[in-house]
CSV table of C-alpha atoms in Angstrom, one decimal:
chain,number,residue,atom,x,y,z
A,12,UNK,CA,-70.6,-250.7,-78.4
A,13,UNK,CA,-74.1,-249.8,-80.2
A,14,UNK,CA,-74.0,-252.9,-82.4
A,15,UNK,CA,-74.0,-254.7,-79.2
A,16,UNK,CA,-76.9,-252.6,-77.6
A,17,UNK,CA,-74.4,-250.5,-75.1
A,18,UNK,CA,-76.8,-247.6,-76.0
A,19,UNK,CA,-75.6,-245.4,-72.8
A,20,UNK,CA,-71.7,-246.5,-73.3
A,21,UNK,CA,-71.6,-245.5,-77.0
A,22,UNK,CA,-74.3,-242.8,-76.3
A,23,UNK,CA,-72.1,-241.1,-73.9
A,24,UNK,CA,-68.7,-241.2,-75.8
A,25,UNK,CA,-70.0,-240.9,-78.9
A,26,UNK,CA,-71.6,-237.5,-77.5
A,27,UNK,CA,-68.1,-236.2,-76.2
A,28,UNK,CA,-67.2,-237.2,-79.9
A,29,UNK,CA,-69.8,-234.7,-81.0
A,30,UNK,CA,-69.1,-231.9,-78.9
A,31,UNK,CA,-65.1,-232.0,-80.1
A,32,UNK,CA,-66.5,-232.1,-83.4
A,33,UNK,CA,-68.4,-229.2,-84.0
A,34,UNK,CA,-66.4,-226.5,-83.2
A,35,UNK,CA,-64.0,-227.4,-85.6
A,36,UNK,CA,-66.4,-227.4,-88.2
A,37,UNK,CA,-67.4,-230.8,-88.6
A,38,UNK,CA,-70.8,-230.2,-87.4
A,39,UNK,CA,-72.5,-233.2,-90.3
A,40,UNK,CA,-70.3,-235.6,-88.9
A,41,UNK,CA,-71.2,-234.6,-85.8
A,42,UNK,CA,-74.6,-235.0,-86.0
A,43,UNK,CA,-74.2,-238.2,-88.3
A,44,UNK,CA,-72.4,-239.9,-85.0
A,45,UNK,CA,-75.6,-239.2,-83.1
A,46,UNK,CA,-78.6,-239.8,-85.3
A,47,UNK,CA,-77.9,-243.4,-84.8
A,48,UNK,CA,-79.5,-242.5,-81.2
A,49,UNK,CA,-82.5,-241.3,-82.5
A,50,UNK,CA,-84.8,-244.8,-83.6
A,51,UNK,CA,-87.6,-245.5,-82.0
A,52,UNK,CA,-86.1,-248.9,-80.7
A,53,UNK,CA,-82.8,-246.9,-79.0
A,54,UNK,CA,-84.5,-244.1,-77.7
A,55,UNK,CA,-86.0,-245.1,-74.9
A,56,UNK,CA,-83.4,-247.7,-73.7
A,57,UNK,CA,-81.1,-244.4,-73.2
A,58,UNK,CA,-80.6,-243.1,-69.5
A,59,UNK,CA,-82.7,-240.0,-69.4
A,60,UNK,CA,-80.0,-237.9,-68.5
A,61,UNK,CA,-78.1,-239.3,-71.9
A,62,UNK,CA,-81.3,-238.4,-73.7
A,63,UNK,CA,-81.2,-234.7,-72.4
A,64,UNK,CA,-77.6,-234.6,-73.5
A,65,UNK,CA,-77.9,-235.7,-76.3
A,66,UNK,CA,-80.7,-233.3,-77.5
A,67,UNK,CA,-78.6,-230.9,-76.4
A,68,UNK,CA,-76.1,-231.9,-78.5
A,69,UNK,CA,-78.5,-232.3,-81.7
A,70,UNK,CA,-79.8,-229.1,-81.1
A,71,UNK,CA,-76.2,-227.3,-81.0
A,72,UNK,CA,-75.5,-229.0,-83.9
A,73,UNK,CA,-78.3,-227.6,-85.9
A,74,UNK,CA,-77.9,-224.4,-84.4
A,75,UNK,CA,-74.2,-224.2,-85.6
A,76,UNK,CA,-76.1,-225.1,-89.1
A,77,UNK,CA,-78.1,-221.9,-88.8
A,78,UNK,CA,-81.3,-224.7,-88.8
A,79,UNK,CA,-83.0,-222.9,-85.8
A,80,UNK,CA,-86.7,-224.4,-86.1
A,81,UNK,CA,-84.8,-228.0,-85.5
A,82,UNK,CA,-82.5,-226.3,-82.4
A,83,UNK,CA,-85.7,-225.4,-80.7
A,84,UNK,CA,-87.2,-228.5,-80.9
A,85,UNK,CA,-84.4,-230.6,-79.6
A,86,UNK,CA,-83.5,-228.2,-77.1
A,87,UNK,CA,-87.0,-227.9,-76.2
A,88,UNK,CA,-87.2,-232.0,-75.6
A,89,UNK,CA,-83.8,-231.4,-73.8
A,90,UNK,CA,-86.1,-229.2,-71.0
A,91,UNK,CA,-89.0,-231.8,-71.3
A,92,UNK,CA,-86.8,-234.8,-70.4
A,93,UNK,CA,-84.6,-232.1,-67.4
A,94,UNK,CA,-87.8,-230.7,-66.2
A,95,UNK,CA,-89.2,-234.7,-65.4
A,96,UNK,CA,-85.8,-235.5,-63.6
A,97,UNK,CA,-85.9,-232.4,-61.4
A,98,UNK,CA,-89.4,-233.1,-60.5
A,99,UNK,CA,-90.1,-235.3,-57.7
A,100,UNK,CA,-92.2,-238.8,-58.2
């Protein structure tokens, strides 16, 4: 589905992917299922809600990695990208 630009699709199954990964201790495949999500031309095609999620799920992931600096910067873009869907236009 992401070869075929389903961003949000594969973005959101691939994400459940993730979750189930990482407690089992496959936290670098975990994160290798996701970075995909991360260019600068996939991005912003993603639902914003995806996009928090998916933060959210980096930042576990590095977290789990004992990589803190990089769990606070995606979990901080995961507040950025909530706090702008909570807000009203």
């Amino acid at each position: 589905m992401f070869e075929a630009g389903e961003f949000n699709r594969s973005c959101d199954l691939l994400g459940l992917a993730s979750q189930w990964l990482q407690p089992w201790g496959r936290v670098r495949e975990a994160l290798q299922a996701l970075h995909p999500f991360l260019a600068e031309s996939v991005l912003p095609a993603l639902d914003q809600q995806l996009a928090s999620r998916l933060y959210g799920s980096i930042g576990q992931a590095h977290a789990h990695l004992g990589q803190v600096e990089k769990a606070i910067e995606f979990y901080e873009q995961t507040l950025v990208i909530a706090s702008s869907l909570s807000s009203p236009m």
